[in-house]
Short mmCIF file of C-alpha atoms and ligand atoms in Angstrom, two decimals:
data_model
loop_
_atom_site.label_atom_id
_atom_site.label_comp_id
_atom_site.label_asym_id
_atom_site.label_seq_id
_atom_site.Cartn_x
_atom_site.Cartn_y
_atom_site.Cartn_z
CA MET A 1 139.72 140.05 177.16
CA MET A 2 143.15 141.47 177.68
CA ILE A 3 144.73 143.54 175.50
CA PHE A 4 148.34 144.33 174.88
CA ASP A 5 149.09 147.32 172.57
CA ILE A 6 153.00 146.70 171.50
CA LEU A 7 154.87 150.05 170.53
CA THR A 8 158.19 148.32 168.76
CA LEU A 9 160.53 149.51 166.01
CA PHE A 10 160.61 145.51 165.05
CA PRO A 11 157.37 143.91 164.84
CA GLU A 12 158.05 141.04 162.88
CA MET A 13 160.00 140.11 166.26
CA PHE A 14 156.77 138.68 167.31
CA GLN A 15 155.07 136.68 164.86
CA SER A 16 156.14 133.59 165.72
CA PRO A 17 155.85 133.62 169.34
CA LEU A 18 152.22 134.73 168.65
CA ASP A 19 151.48 132.43 165.93
CA SER A 20 152.61 128.82 168.60
CA SER A 21 151.27 126.76 171.06
CA LEU A 22 148.92 128.76 173.45
CA LEU A 23 148.94 132.07 172.60
CA LYS A 24 147.83 131.42 168.85
CA LYS A 25 144.99 129.46 171.02
CA ALA A 26 144.43 132.34 173.22
CA ARG A 27 144.21 135.03 170.53
CA GLU A 28 141.80 132.53 168.17
CA LYS A 29 139.63 132.12 171.71
CA GLY A 30 139.14 135.50 171.59
CA LEU A 31 140.50 135.49 175.38
CA ILE A 32 143.56 137.98 174.04
CA GLN A 33 144.52 139.99 171.53
CA VAL A 34 147.77 141.66 170.33
CA ASN A 35 148.30 145.07 168.50
CA LEU A 36 151.45 145.28 167.04
CA HIS A 37 152.38 149.26 166.29
CA ASN A 38 155.51 150.29 164.80
CA ILE A 39 157.03 153.29 166.07
CA ARG A 40 158.65 154.06 162.44
CA ASP A 41 154.92 154.63 161.38
CA TYR A 42 154.27 157.70 163.73
CA ALA A 43 157.83 159.26 163.35
CA ARG A 44 158.09 162.88 161.03
CA GLY A 45 160.13 163.61 157.95
CA LYS A 46 161.18 161.80 154.11
CA HIS A 47 163.63 159.13 156.46
CA ARG A 48 160.72 158.37 159.42
CA VAL A 49 163.55 159.21 161.94
CA THR A 50 163.20 157.39 165.13
CA ASP A 51 166.64 158.45 167.25
CA ASP A 52 169.08 160.94 167.31
CA TYR A 53 172.48 162.14 168.93
CA PRO A 54 172.41 162.27 172.97
CA TYR A 55 172.40 166.05 173.71
CA GLY A 56 175.92 166.85 175.89
CA GLY A 57 177.67 164.25 173.55
CA GLY A 58 179.09 160.90 173.98
CA ALA A 59 178.37 157.75 172.53
CA GLY A 60 175.68 155.84 171.50
CA MET A 61 171.71 156.88 169.65
CA VAL A 62 169.02 157.95 172.09
CA MET A 63 165.48 156.81 170.57
CA LYS A 64 163.36 159.98 170.23
CA VAL A 65 160.14 161.08 172.28
CA GLU A 66 158.37 162.30 169.38
CA PRO A 67 157.48 159.12 167.76
CA VAL A 68 156.45 157.48 170.77
CA ALA A 69 154.18 160.06 172.09
CA GLU A 70 152.84 160.38 168.80
CA ALA A 71 151.80 156.49 169.17
CA LEU A 72 150.49 156.41 172.10
CA ASP A 73 148.11 159.58 171.20
CA ALA A 74 146.65 157.74 168.53
CA LEU A 75 146.01 154.63 170.66
CA LEU A 76 145.22 156.45 173.57
CA HIS A 77 142.90 158.71 171.82
CA GLU A 78 139.21 159.18 173.56
CA GLY A 79 139.65 157.95 176.90
CA VAL A 80 140.83 154.26 176.04
CA ARG A 81 142.07 153.49 179.48
CA ALA A 82 145.27 151.62 179.68
CA HIS A 83 148.71 151.21 182.16
CA VAL A 84 151.69 152.04 180.06
CA VAL A 85 154.92 149.88 180.21
CA LEU A 86 158.27 151.03 179.55
CA LEU A 87 160.67 147.69 178.66
CA THR A 88 164.09 148.53 179.77
CA PRO A 89 167.26 147.14 181.53
CA GLN A 90 166.84 150.50 184.55
CA GLY A 91 162.96 148.98 185.38
CA GLU A 92 161.43 147.46 188.51
CA PRO A 93 161.83 143.49 188.09
CA PHE A 94 159.75 141.73 186.82
CA SER A 95 157.94 138.61 188.64
CA GLN A 96 155.53 136.66 188.54
CA LYS A 97 153.67 138.82 191.72
CA LEU A 98 154.05 141.52 188.94
CA ALA A 99 152.44 139.61 186.40
CA GLY A 100 149.67 139.43 188.92
CA GLU A 101 149.56 142.75 189.35
CA LEU A 102 149.60 143.26 185.47
CA VAL A 103 146.67 140.82 184.24
CA GLY A 104 144.06 143.30 187.02
CA HIS A 105 144.47 146.22 183.57
CA SER A 106 142.14 145.34 180.74
CA ARG A 107 144.88 146.99 178.78
CA LEU A 108 148.50 146.86 179.03
CA VAL A 109 150.61 148.94 176.99
CA LEU A 110 154.15 148.05 175.87
CA ILE A 111 156.68 150.03 174.79
CA CYS A 112 159.97 148.35 173.79
CA GLY A 113 163.11 150.68 174.28
CA HIS A 114 165.81 150.60 171.51
CA TYR A 115 169.52 152.23 170.98
CA GLU A 116 171.94 153.06 173.90
CA GLY A 117 168.83 154.70 175.64
CA VAL A 118 164.96 156.59 175.34
CA ASP A 119 164.81 160.53 175.66
CA GLU A 120 163.94 160.74 179.75
CA ARG A 121 160.38 163.04 178.38
CA VAL A 122 159.16 158.80 177.57
CA ARG A 123 160.07 157.97 181.59
CA GLU A 124 159.00 161.41 182.94
CA TYR A 125 155.17 162.29 181.41
CA LEU A 126 154.25 158.92 179.11
CA ILE A 127 154.47 155.91 181.20
CA ASP A 128 152.79 154.27 184.47
CA ARG A 129 155.98 152.01 185.18
CA GLU A 130 159.01 150.75 184.03
CA VAL A 131 159.52 146.86 183.98
CA SER A 132 162.81 145.50 183.69
CA ILE A 133 163.34 141.40 183.03
CA GLY A 134 166.51 140.29 184.62
CA ASP A 135 169.74 142.03 184.82
CA TYR A 136 171.06 141.43 181.82
CA VAL A 137 171.11 143.92 178.95
CA LEU A 138 169.08 142.69 175.98
CA MET A 139 169.31 144.69 172.30
CA GLY A 140 166.15 146.11 172.87
CA GLY A 141 162.79 145.45 174.82
CA GLU A 142 161.37 143.14 171.96
CA LEU A 143 161.55 139.69 174.46
CA PRO A 144 161.15 140.94 177.12
CA ALA A 145 157.57 142.52 176.27
CA MET A 146 157.16 139.14 174.60
CA VAL A 147 157.68 137.73 178.45
CA ILE A 148 155.54 139.73 179.67
CA VAL A 149 152.57 138.96 176.96
CA ASP A 150 153.40 135.11 177.66
CA ALA A 151 153.05 135.49 181.55
CA VAL A 152 150.25 137.52 181.70
CA SER A 153 148.19 135.85 179.30
CA ARG A 154 148.79 132.42 181.09
CA LEU A 155 146.98 134.30 184.05
CA VAL A 156 143.66 135.01 182.17
CA PRO A 157 141.23 132.79 182.50
CA GLY A 158 140.45 129.91 180.23
CA VAL A 159 143.70 130.28 178.54
CA LEU A 160 145.58 127.20 179.87
CA GLY A 161 142.31 125.62 179.75
CA ASN A 162 141.79 122.47 182.26
CA MET A 163 145.77 121.93 182.36
CA ALA A 164 147.91 123.07 186.07
CA SER A 165 146.11 125.13 187.75
CA THR A 166 148.09 128.31 188.10
CA SER A 167 147.84 128.36 191.96
CA SER A 168 149.65 125.18 192.69
CA GLU A 169 153.00 125.72 190.46
CA SER A 170 156.34 127.36 190.56
CA HIS A 171 156.63 130.68 192.31
CA THR A 172 152.92 131.20 192.84
CA GLU A 173 153.86 130.15 196.73
CA ASP A 174 157.54 130.73 197.03
CA LEU A 175 159.08 126.99 196.33
CA LEU A 176 159.92 125.22 193.18
CA GLU A 177 157.92 122.42 191.85
CA CYS A 178 158.72 118.44 192.69
CA PRO A 179 160.38 116.27 190.23
CA GLN A 180 157.74 115.29 187.63
CA TYR A 181 157.54 111.74 185.93
CA THR A 182 155.58 110.19 183.26
CA ARG A 183 155.47 106.48 181.47
CA PRO A 184 157.57 104.63 181.39
CA SER A 185 158.02 103.59 185.14
CA GLU A 186 161.68 102.73 183.69
CA TYR A 187 163.97 103.31 181.51
CA ARG A 188 167.69 101.89 181.16
CA GLY A 189 167.15 101.09 184.49
CA TRP A 190 166.23 104.84 185.53
CA LYS A 191 163.19 104.27 187.88
CA VAL A 192 160.38 106.63 188.70
CA PRO A 193 160.20 107.00 192.47
CA GLU A 194 158.30 103.96 194.23
CA VAL A 195 155.74 106.16 195.79
CA LEU A 196 154.45 107.99 193.09
CA LEU A 197 153.22 104.34 191.67
CA THR A 198 151.58 103.03 194.70
CA GLY A 199 148.65 104.89 194.33
CA ASN A 200 148.46 106.46 197.94
CA HIS A 201 147.47 109.73 197.68
CA ARG A 202 148.35 110.34 200.91
CA ASN A 203 151.71 109.07 200.62
CA ILE A 204 152.43 110.93 197.61
CA GLU A 205 151.06 114.95 198.60
CA ASP A 206 153.95 113.99 201.61
CA TRP A 207 156.63 113.40 198.92
CA ARG A 208 155.94 115.79 196.67
CA ARG A 209 156.29 118.48 199.31
CA ARG A 210 159.20 116.96 200.87
CA GLU A 211 160.80 116.82 197.24
CA SER A 212 159.78 120.77 197.15
CA LEU A 213 161.25 121.60 199.83
CA ARG A 214 164.47 119.96 199.25
CA ARG A 215 164.52 121.49 195.55
CA THR A 216 164.35 124.66 196.80
CA LEU A 217 166.14 124.73 199.88
CA ASN A 218 169.49 123.10 197.17
CA LYS A 219 168.67 125.23 194.21
CA ARG A 220 167.10 128.55 195.12
CA PRO A 221 167.44 128.97 198.90
CA ASP A 222 166.71 132.92 198.94
CA LEU A 223 162.89 131.86 197.94
CA LEU A 224 162.36 130.07 201.55
CA LYS A 225 162.63 133.64 203.33
CA ARG A 226 159.47 134.58 201.74
CA ALA A 227 157.66 131.23 201.33
CA ALA A 228 154.85 130.61 203.62
CA LEU A 229 155.93 127.18 205.53
CA SER A 230 153.99 125.56 208.14
CA GLU A 231 155.15 124.05 211.44
CA GLU A 232 155.47 120.68 209.68
CA ASP A 233 157.50 122.05 206.72
CA LEU A 234 160.20 123.58 208.86
CA LYS A 235 160.69 120.10 210.67
CA ILE A 236 160.53 118.56 207.26
CA MET A 237 163.03 121.42 206.01
CA GLU A 238 165.25 120.64 209.23
CA ALA A 239 165.57 117.41 208.73
CA LEU A 240 166.49 117.98 205.26
CA LYS A 241 169.98 119.81 206.75
CA LYS A 242 170.71 117.26 208.99
CA GLU A 243 170.51 114.89 205.56
CA GLY A 244 173.12 117.64 203.83
N1 ADE B 1 165.98 146.25 177.72
C1 ADE B 1 166.80 145.44 177.37
N2 ADE B 1 167.39 144.93 177.94
C2 ADE B 1 166.12 144.85 179.13
C3 ADE B 1 166.15 144.02 180.14
N3 ADE B 1 166.93 143.36 180.75
N4 ADE B 1 164.54 144.60 180.63
C4 ADE B 1 163.79 144.58 179.71
N5 ADE B 1 163.86 145.43 179.01
C5 ADE B 1 165.46 145.49 178.16
#
């Protein structure tokens, strides 16, 4: 069982993704547990303020350190071990590789940053790592936290059931997936490649590998630098390049 604790100012943002599809099933089967904690519940005073003006002046508000620290204290009492992640645009880039690393922790705490920034002491004293889901700026860390819950959960054994193993899919081996087709074999004159209808598994596997290489070359040539390619793959690549 993998446990996610999410610290957020907007717990309602997580409801429908967690109540849909495979995440819902994974929760029902007890393979993952997602606990939502409202940071505001840990803020002091009548108004439970979670942000404040930046020291030194400037535009925008800063997320306060105390509510985050106290929410973490409440969560991590008595030696409960967890890996604590802050979602911000300045974090280390999220990737399939990082998802594979995070699934190794039995408990992940995801802190959703908000406002124009987070008091630097959160970074300095309270977290293990900072993660960004890409080079763009979102309203807050909620969608990024949800992305991490999704990507990590599907690596938890049993979550995908007997669906495609996660080891042969896009990005685990740094090549894009080959084109996929299902019935009918012809629709409006649009045909499925002949080889897929033959039942010749050797030819089908060769075709799939070639099309994966072709796609990666055309759409994401940057991935090829780190892909593990065989002698045969390299020959195919040369031929594909000549085809143009
Ligand atoms: N918060 C705002 N934008 C973000 C991003 N791209 N990744 C992670 N957290 C964020």
